[in-house]
Amino acid sequence: MAIFKGAGVAIVTPMQKDGKVDFEKLKELVEFQIKGGVDAIIVCGTTGESSTLSHEEHLDVIRCCAEAVGGRVPVVAGTGSNCTQTAIYLSQEAEKIGVDGLLLVSPYYNKATQNGLYQHFKAVADSVKLPILLYNVPSRTGCNILPETVVRLCKDVENIVGVKEASDNISQIAKLAALADGAVDIYSGNDNQIVPIMSLGGIGVISVLANVAPGQTHDICQKYLDGDVAGSLKEQLRAMELCGTLFCEVNPIPVKKALELMGLIDGTLRMPLSEMEPANVQRLEKAMQEYGIL
């Protein structure tokens, strides 16, 4: 059974002006997401600035999120690392906290071979019992998990069940779907490709857009799952300008600014991420107003 179907939010990690994690705001964001209709919460992923969190902060954020959710929707914890032992440690600790699944990004910077990727993911999966999603985002990691490797892992390792595909390569995702023959739960990792990937057999999205529009993102997925492809497509196309604007600077700079504009958080980022350029803030405000969320 899939960890979730529909729209999972890649939730931001709110920071106070002094740079410390704002756990109270995180709890408020969890409530905003659940009331908005999101289908799952993915915590400590790229959008959650996980690469700047200490191990202790990382686990505290996961714990805070899981407690705030209280079992109302699945919680998937990002526990990947370019160090296999670190990924094992974070995954085992997240399992103790009581999350519903794990998201493992491919090792970044050291750029493993396909065999190295297989061994890395298998080692982490063998250390826990939770279901695991792989996370393929070559633009950030410099490493592409090929379809053959994803399928091999999902077929060989019982608790590796799917992949968040953010390669931007629809042809690669089509090949993955063909090779998988139903053995891989495929989630879009890009908000502008939800419908295309679901048309290839995908079952949802792990979304940046859902941070500011949980209900609308849920509707894109749910309409498709319900067979209303035309309605899903209409919502997908309506969101395209906002989706693009949320990535006019590196994620999560724009989405944190968007949440600040909505009055939900202070938009503080951790270095090396920096404040959004004024011209892009204006562009973001306009897109949010046109979409009807500001």
mmCIF file of C-alpha atoms in Angstrom:
data_model
loop_
_atom_site.group_PDB
_atom_site.id
_atom_site.type_symbol
_atom_site.label_atom_id
_atom_site.label_comp_id
_atom_site.label_asym_id
_atom_site.label_seq_id
_atom_site.Cartn_x
_atom_site.Cartn_y
_atom_site.Cartn_z
ATOM 1 C CA MET A 1 0.000 0.000 0.000
ATOM 2 C CA ALA A 2 1.272 3.483 -0.885
ATOM 3 C CA ILE A 3 2.389 5.757 1.945
ATOM 4 C CA PHE A 4 -0.061 8.326 0.587
ATOM 5 C CA LYS A 5 -1.898 9.326 -2.565
ATOM 6 C CA GLY A 6 -2.465 12.924 -3.595
ATOM 7 C CA ALA A 7 -0.704 16.084 -2.471
ATOM 8 C CA GLY A 8 2.091 15.865 0.059
ATOM 9 C CA VAL A 9 3.527 19.204 1.146
ATOM 10 C CA ALA A 10 7.296 19.608 1.326
ATOM 11 C CA ILE A 11 6.886 21.812 4.368
ATOM 12 C CA VAL A 12 9.238 24.693 5.129
ATOM 13 C CA THR A 13 11.123 24.959 8.410
ATOM 14 C CA PRO A 14 10.195 28.330 9.966
ATOM 15 C CA MET A 15 13.075 30.261 11.517
ATOM 16 C CA GLN A 16 13.120 33.068 14.052
ATOM 17 C CA LYS A 17 15.025 36.247 13.211
ATOM 18 C CA ASP A 18 17.976 34.959 15.240
ATOM 19 C CA GLY A 19 18.133 31.880 13.015
ATOM 20 C CA LYS A 20 16.739 29.396 15.512
ATOM 21 C CA VAL A 21 13.977 27.018 14.446
ATOM 22 C CA ASP A 22 10.531 28.431 15.248
ATOM 23 C CA PHE A 23 8.729 25.356 16.514
ATOM 24 C CA GLU A 24 5.527 27.226 17.384
ATOM 25 C CA LYS A 25 5.210 28.482 13.820
ATOM 26 C CA LEU A 26 5.896 24.960 12.542
ATOM 27 C CA LYS A 27 2.934 23.706 14.560
ATOM 28 C CA GLU A 28 0.782 26.495 13.108
ATOM 29 C CA LEU A 29 1.867 25.568 9.583
ATOM 30 C CA VAL A 30 0.928 21.946 10.231
ATOM 31 C CA GLU A 31 -2.583 23.082 11.227
ATOM 32 C CA PHE A 32 -2.834 25.312 8.153
ATOM 33 C CA GLN A 33 -1.876 22.367 5.947
ATOM 34 C CA ILE A 34 -4.255 19.864 7.491
ATOM 35 C CA LYS A 35 -7.171 22.306 7.485
ATOM 36 C CA GLY A 36 -6.311 23.087 3.868
ATOM 37 C CA GLY A 37 -6.736 19.457 2.878
ATOM 38 C CA VAL A 38 -3.177 18.302 2.265
ATOM 39 C CA ASP A 39 -2.791 14.515 2.060
ATOM 40 C CA ALA A 40 0.631 14.122 3.702
ATOM 41 C CA ILE A 41 3.409 16.202 5.227
ATOM 42 C CA ILE A 42 7.009 15.744 4.166
ATOM 43 C CA VAL A 43 9.325 17.288 6.740
ATOM 44 C CA CYS A 44 13.053 18.091 6.555
ATOM 45 C CA GLY A 45 13.350 17.842 2.800
ATOM 46 C CA THR A 46 15.064 20.347 0.516
ATOM 47 C CA THR A 47 12.298 22.891 1.099
ATOM 48 C CA GLY A 48 12.784 22.401 4.833
ATOM 49 C CA GLU A 49 16.425 23.536 4.586
ATOM 50 C CA SER A 50 17.550 20.193 5.989
ATOM 51 C CA SER A 51 21.116 20.709 4.779
ATOM 52 C CA THR A 52 21.558 23.580 7.268
ATOM 53 C CA LEU A 53 20.048 21.801 10.282
ATOM 54 C CA SER A 54 22.221 20.103 12.865
ATOM 55 C CA HIS A 55 21.391 16.444 13.525
ATOM 56 C CA GLU A 56 19.709 17.456 16.785
ATOM 57 C CA GLU A 57 17.639 20.174 15.089
ATOM 58 C CA HIS A 58 16.770 17.824 12.244
ATOM 59 C CA LEU A 59 15.313 15.261 14.629
ATOM 60 C CA ASP A 60 13.619 17.909 16.775
ATOM 61 C CA VAL A 61 11.854 19.298 13.691
ATOM 62 C CA ILE A 62 10.699 15.811 12.694
ATOM 63 C CA ARG A 63 9.482 15.157 16.244
ATOM 64 C CA CYS A 64 7.630 18.482 16.464
ATOM 65 C CA CYS A 65 5.922 17.881 13.127
ATOM 66 C CA ALA A 66 4.910 14.310 13.963
ATOM 67 C CA GLU A 67 3.491 15.368 17.330
ATOM 68 C CA ALA A 68 1.599 18.282 15.791
ATOM 69 C CA VAL A 69 0.105 16.052 13.095
ATOM 70 C CA GLY A 70 -0.948 13.465 15.657
ATOM 71 C CA GLY A 71 -1.685 10.778 13.102
ATOM 72 C CA ARG A 72 -4.183 12.831 11.111
ATOM 73 C CA VAL A 73 -2.204 12.496 7.859
ATOM 74 C CA PRO A 74 0.966 10.537 7.057
ATOM 75 C CA VAL A 75 4.300 12.162 7.950
ATOM 76 C CA VAL A 76 7.296 11.385 5.756
ATOM 77 C CA ALA A 77 10.683 12.429 7.141
ATOM 78 C CA GLY A 78 13.591 13.428 4.959
ATOM 79 C CA THR A 79 16.565 11.515 6.358
ATOM 80 C CA GLY A 80 18.872 11.288 3.358
ATOM 81 C CA SER A 81 22.535 12.235 3.378
ATOM 82 C CA ASN A 82 25.625 11.877 1.228
ATOM 83 C CA CYS A 83 27.072 9.885 4.127
ATOM 84 C CA THR A 84 25.476 6.454 4.375
ATOM 85 C CA GLN A 85 26.062 6.157 8.118
ATOM 86 C CA THR A 86 24.446 9.549 8.726
ATOM 87 C CA ALA A 87 21.420 8.538 6.652
ATOM 88 C CA ILE A 88 21.157 5.328 8.668
ATOM 89 C CA TYR A 89 21.362 7.229 11.952
ATOM 90 C CA LEU A 90 18.744 9.815 10.990
ATOM 91 C CA SER A 91 16.446 7.131 9.563
ATOM 92 C CA GLN A 92 16.632 4.973 12.675
ATOM 93 C CA GLU A 93 15.976 7.953 14.941
ATOM 94 C CA ALA A 94 13.034 9.099 12.781
ATOM 95 C CA GLU A 95 11.587 5.601 13.000
ATOM 96 C CA LYS A 96 11.769 5.827 16.804
ATOM 97 C CA ILE A 97 9.882 9.139 16.669
ATOM 98 C CA GLY A 98 7.040 7.401 14.865
ATOM 99 C CA VAL A 99 6.835 8.800 11.354
ATOM 100 C CA ASP A 100 5.019 6.927 8.591
ATOM 101 C CA GLY A 101 7.777 6.852 5.989
ATOM 102 C CA LEU A 102 11.166 8.176 4.946
ATOM 103 C CA LEU A 103 12.393 10.210 1.982
ATOM 104 C CA LEU A 104 15.995 9.523 0.960
ATOM 105 C CA VAL A 105 17.704 11.952 -1.396
ATOM 106 C CA SER A 106 20.488 10.576 -3.565
ATOM 107 C CA PRO A 107 23.979 11.243 -2.167
ATOM 108 C CA TYR A 108 25.067 14.707 -3.251
ATOM 109 C CA TYR A 109 28.546 15.983 -4.093
ATOM 110 C CA ASN A 110 30.268 12.578 -3.968
ATOM 111 C CA LYS A 111 28.120 11.464 -6.957
ATOM 112 C CA ALA A 112 27.958 7.683 -6.533
ATOM 113 C CA THR A 113 27.753 5.246 -9.443
ATOM 114 C CA GLN A 114 24.477 3.413 -10.025
ATOM 115 C CA ASN A 115 25.886 0.442 -8.112
ATOM 116 C CA GLY A 116 26.946 2.769 -5.325
ATOM 117 C CA LEU A 117 23.447 4.248 -5.210
ATOM 118 C CA TYR A 118 21.971 0.761 -4.990
ATOM 119 C CA GLN A 119 24.247 -0.212 -2.116
ATOM 120 C CA HIS A 120 23.657 3.085 -0.296
ATOM 121 C CA PHE A 121 19.874 2.959 -0.444
ATOM 122 C CA LYS A 122 19.780 -0.759 0.386
ATOM 123 C CA ALA A 123 21.983 -0.238 3.451
ATOM 124 C CA VAL A 124 19.692 2.479 4.780
ATOM 125 C CA ALA A 125 16.534 0.510 4.014
ATOM 126 C CA ASP A 126 17.918 -2.611 5.701
ATOM 127 C CA SER A 127 18.469 -0.601 8.900
ATOM 128 C CA VAL A 128 14.776 0.280 9.365
ATOM 129 C CA LYS A 129 11.319 -1.167 8.773
ATOM 130 C CA LEU A 130 9.602 1.979 7.520
ATOM 131 C CA PRO A 131 8.536 2.345 3.878
ATOM 132 C CA ILE A 132 10.995 4.469 1.911
ATOM 133 C CA LEU A 133 10.725 6.836 -1.034
ATOM 134 C CA LEU A 134 13.817 7.612 -3.069
ATOM 135 C CA TYR A 135 14.319 11.238 -4.095
ATOM 136 C CA ASN A 136 15.786 11.913 -7.518
ATOM 137 C CA VAL A 137 16.776 15.564 -8.015
ATOM 138 C CA PRO A 138 19.882 15.650 -10.232
ATOM 139 C CA SER A 139 19.881 19.451 -10.546
ATOM 140 C CA ARG A 140 20.756 19.668 -6.843
ATOM 141 C CA THR A 141 22.711 16.478 -6.244
ATOM 142 C CA GLY A 142 24.655 16.110 -9.494
ATOM 143 C CA CYS A 143 23.552 12.478 -9.515
ATOM 144 C CA ASN A 144 20.725 10.880 -11.494
ATOM 145 C CA ILE A 145 19.047 7.715 -10.208
ATOM 146 C CA LEU A 146 18.355 5.871 -13.448
ATOM 147 C CA PRO A 147 15.030 4.087 -13.967
ATOM 148 C CA GLU A 148 16.709 0.686 -13.934
ATOM 149 C CA THR A 149 18.195 1.419 -10.505
ATOM 150 C CA VAL A 150 14.897 2.642 -9.062
ATOM 151 C CA VAL A 151 13.075 -0.463 -10.297
ATOM 152 C CA ARG A 152 15.826 -2.788 -9.073
ATOM 153 C CA LEU A 153 15.677 -1.250 -5.593
ATOM 154 C CA CYS A 154 11.886 -1.379 -5.398
ATOM 155 C CA LYS A 155 11.835 -5.012 -6.491
ATOM 156 C CA ASP A 156 14.812 -6.194 -4.415
ATOM 157 C CA VAL A 157 14.209 -4.285 -1.172
ATOM 158 C CA GLU A 158 10.806 -4.791 0.433
ATOM 159 C CA ASN A 159 10.516 -1.416 2.146
ATOM 160 C CA ILE A 160 11.695 0.738 -0.760
ATOM 161 C CA VAL A 161 8.342 1.473 -2.329
ATOM 162 C CA GLY A 162 8.628 4.493 -4.611
ATOM 163 C CA VAL A 163 10.352 7.626 -5.821
ATOM 164 C CA LYS A 164 9.922 11.376 -5.814
ATOM 165 C CA GLU A 165 10.909 12.224 -9.393
ATOM 166 C CA ALA A 166 12.274 15.742 -9.829
ATOM 167 C CA SER A 167 14.570 15.118 -12.773
ATOM 168 C CA ASP A 168 12.414 17.273 -15.107
ATOM 169 C CA ASN A 169 12.910 14.484 -17.672
ATOM 170 C CA ILE A 170 9.464 13.238 -18.704
ATOM 171 C CA SER A 171 10.991 10.688 -21.075
ATOM 172 C CA GLN A 172 12.996 9.206 -18.216
ATOM 173 C CA ILE A 173 9.899 9.061 -16.031
ATOM 174 C CA ALA A 174 7.956 7.352 -18.832
ATOM 175 C CA LYS A 175 10.727 4.764 -19.094
ATOM 176 C CA LEU A 176 10.601 4.277 -15.325
ATOM 177 C CA ALA A 177 6.848 3.705 -15.439
ATOM 178 C CA ALA A 178 7.242 1.198 -18.269
ATOM 179 C CA LEU A 179 9.983 -0.748 -16.504
ATOM 180 C CA ALA A 180 8.266 -0.595 -13.108
ATOM 181 C CA ASP A 181 5.079 -2.332 -14.251
ATOM 182 C CA GLY A 182 3.323 -1.112 -11.114
ATOM 183 C CA ALA A 183 6.149 -1.931 -8.697
ATOM 184 C CA VAL A 184 7.098 1.720 -8.034
ATOM 185 C CA ASP A 185 4.948 4.441 -6.452
ATOM 186 C CA ILE A 186 5.841 7.502 -8.531
ATOM 187 C CA TYR A 187 5.353 11.028 -7.175
ATOM 188 C CA SER A 188 5.978 14.211 -9.084
ATOM 189 C CA GLY A 189 8.723 16.283 -7.538
ATOM 190 C CA ASN A 190 7.780 19.307 -9.640
ATOM 191 C CA ASP A 191 4.537 21.224 -9.242
ATOM 192 C CA ASN A 192 4.426 22.078 -12.959
ATOM 193 C CA GLN A 193 4.425 18.371 -13.882
ATOM 194 C CA ILE A 194 1.757 16.896 -11.607
ATOM 195 C CA VAL A 195 -0.718 16.007 -14.361
ATOM 196 C CA PRO A 196 1.908 14.789 -16.852
ATOM 197 C CA ILE A 197 3.434 12.452 -14.270
ATOM 198 C CA MET A 198 0.064 11.223 -13.027
ATOM 199 C CA SER A 199 -0.814 10.466 -16.657
ATOM 200 C CA LEU A 200 2.175 8.093 -16.622
ATOM 201 C CA GLY A 201 0.832 6.309 -13.558
ATOM 202 C CA GLY A 202 2.014 8.648 -10.811
ATOM 203 C CA ILE A 203 -0.072 8.785 -7.658
ATOM 204 C CA GLY A 204 0.593 12.305 -6.426
ATOM 205 C CA VAL A 205 3.087 15.062 -5.776
ATOM 206 C CA ILE A 206 5.544 16.129 -3.099
ATOM 207 C CA SER A 207 4.884 19.803 -3.455
ATOM 208 C CA VAL A 208 6.324 23.253 -2.807
ATOM 209 C CA LEU A 209 3.124 24.908 -4.078
ATOM 210 C CA ALA A 210 1.102 23.190 -1.351
ATOM 211 C CA ASN A 211 2.858 25.308 1.275
ATOM 212 C CA VAL A 212 0.782 28.279 0.120
ATOM 213 C CA ALA A 213 -2.088 26.487 -1.640
ATOM 214 C CA PRO A 214 -2.729 23.138 0.060
ATOM 215 C CA GLY A 215 -6.344 22.841 -1.030
ATOM 216 C CA GLN A 216 -5.674 23.721 -4.646
ATOM 217 C CA THR A 217 -2.751 21.289 -4.866
ATOM 218 C CA HIS A 218 -4.878 18.559 -3.311
ATOM 219 C CA ASP A 219 -7.572 19.262 -5.899
ATOM 220 C CA ILE A 220 -5.176 18.867 -8.829
ATOM 221 C CA CYS A 221 -4.334 15.378 -7.597
ATOM 222 C CA GLN A 222 -7.748 14.327 -6.343
ATOM 223 C CA LYS A 223 -9.549 15.330 -9.497
ATOM 224 C CA TYR A 224 -7.111 13.218 -11.504
ATOM 225 C CA LEU A 225 -7.473 10.250 -9.136
ATOM 226 C CA ASP A 226 -11.256 10.589 -9.378
ATOM 227 C CA GLY A 227 -11.121 10.461 -13.172
ATOM 228 C CA ASP A 228 -11.762 14.161 -13.758
ATOM 229 C CA VAL A 229 -8.705 14.630 -15.949
ATOM 230 C CA ALA A 230 -10.055 17.789 -17.574
ATOM 231 C CA GLY A 231 -10.712 19.376 -14.188
ATOM 232 C CA SER A 232 -7.283 18.371 -12.932
ATOM 233 C CA LEU A 233 -5.637 19.812 -16.012
ATOM 234 C CA LYS A 234 -7.554 23.074 -15.640
ATOM 235 C CA GLU A 235 -6.251 23.463 -12.072
ATOM 236 C CA GLN A 236 -2.724 22.508 -13.139
ATOM 237 C CA LEU A 237 -2.652 25.126 -15.881
ATOM 238 C CA ARG A 238 -4.164 27.777 -13.617
ATOM 239 C CA ALA A 239 -1.274 27.253 -11.198
ATOM 240 C CA MET A 240 1.519 27.376 -13.765
ATOM 241 C CA GLU A 241 2.476 31.039 -13.356
ATOM 242 C CA LEU A 242 2.623 30.735 -9.581
ATOM 243 C CA CYS A 243 4.574 27.479 -9.831
ATOM 244 C CA GLY A 244 7.152 29.217 -12.011
ATOM 245 C CA THR A 245 7.370 32.224 -9.722
ATOM 246 C CA LEU A 246 7.945 30.008 -6.687
ATOM 247 C CA PHE A 247 11.142 28.917 -8.425
ATOM 248 C CA CYS A 248 12.287 32.264 -9.809
ATOM 249 C CA GLU A 249 15.025 32.051 -7.181
ATOM 250 C CA VAL A 250 16.374 28.915 -5.589
ATOM 251 C CA ASN A 251 13.875 26.995 -3.453
ATOM 252 C CA PRO A 252 12.864 27.693 -0.664
ATOM 253 C CA ILE A 253 13.616 31.422 -0.938
ATOM 254 C CA PRO A 254 10.395 32.351 -2.805
ATOM 255 C CA VAL A 255 8.038 30.045 -0.910
ATOM 256 C CA LYS A 256 9.261 31.341 2.443
ATOM 257 C CA LYS A 257 8.699 34.890 1.201
ATOM 258 C CA ALA A 258 5.228 33.874 0.002
ATOM 259 C CA LEU A 259 4.358 32.488 3.424
ATOM 260 C CA GLU A 260 5.642 35.711 4.973
ATOM 261 C CA LEU A 261 3.439 37.741 2.625
ATOM 262 C CA MET A 262 0.499 35.623 3.792
ATOM 263 C CA GLY A 263 1.366 36.460 7.408
ATOM 264 C CA LEU A 264 2.060 32.845 8.332
ATOM 265 C CA ILE A 265 5.784 32.969 9.169
ATOM 266 C CA ASP A 266 8.798 35.218 9.330
ATOM 267 C CA GLY A 267 10.602 34.497 6.084
ATOM 268 C CA THR A 268 14.039 34.125 7.671
ATOM 269 C CA LEU A 269 16.419 31.841 5.786
ATOM 270 C CA ARG A 270 19.659 30.249 6.865
ATOM 271 C CA MET A 271 22.821 31.163 5.010
ATOM 272 C CA PRO A 272 23.964 30.551 2.350
ATOM 273 C CA LEU A 273 20.391 31.291 1.223
ATOM 274 C CA SER A 274 19.751 35.024 1.003
ATOM 275 C CA GLU A 275 16.876 37.497 0.960
ATOM 276 C CA MET A 276 14.775 37.550 -2.205
ATOM 277 C CA GLU A 277 15.505 40.265 -4.760
ATOM 278 C CA PRO A 278 12.943 43.135 -4.619
ATOM 279 C CA ALA A 279 11.927 42.750 -8.273
ATOM 280 C CA ASN A 280 11.207 39.080 -7.701
ATOM 281 C CA VAL A 281 9.170 39.871 -4.584
ATOM 282 C CA GLN A 282 6.957 42.099 -6.721
ATOM 283 C CA ARG A 283 6.615 39.332 -9.296
ATOM 284 C CA LEU A 284 5.710 36.868 -6.548
ATOM 285 C CA GLU A 285 3.106 39.194 -5.031
ATOM 286 C CA LYS A 286 1.483 39.666 -8.421
ATOM 287 C CA ALA A 287 1.356 35.920 -9.105
ATOM 288 C CA MET A 288 -0.135 35.239 -5.683
ATOM 289 C CA GLN A 289 -2.767 37.941 -6.182
ATOM 290 C CA GLU A 290 -3.699 36.593 -9.614
ATOM 291 C CA TYR A 291 -3.973 33.075 -8.178
ATOM 292 C CA GLY A 292 -6.218 34.367 -5.413
ATOM 293 C CA ILE A 293 -4.168 33.541 -2.308
ATOM 294 C CA LEU A 294 -3.096 37.083 -1.432
#
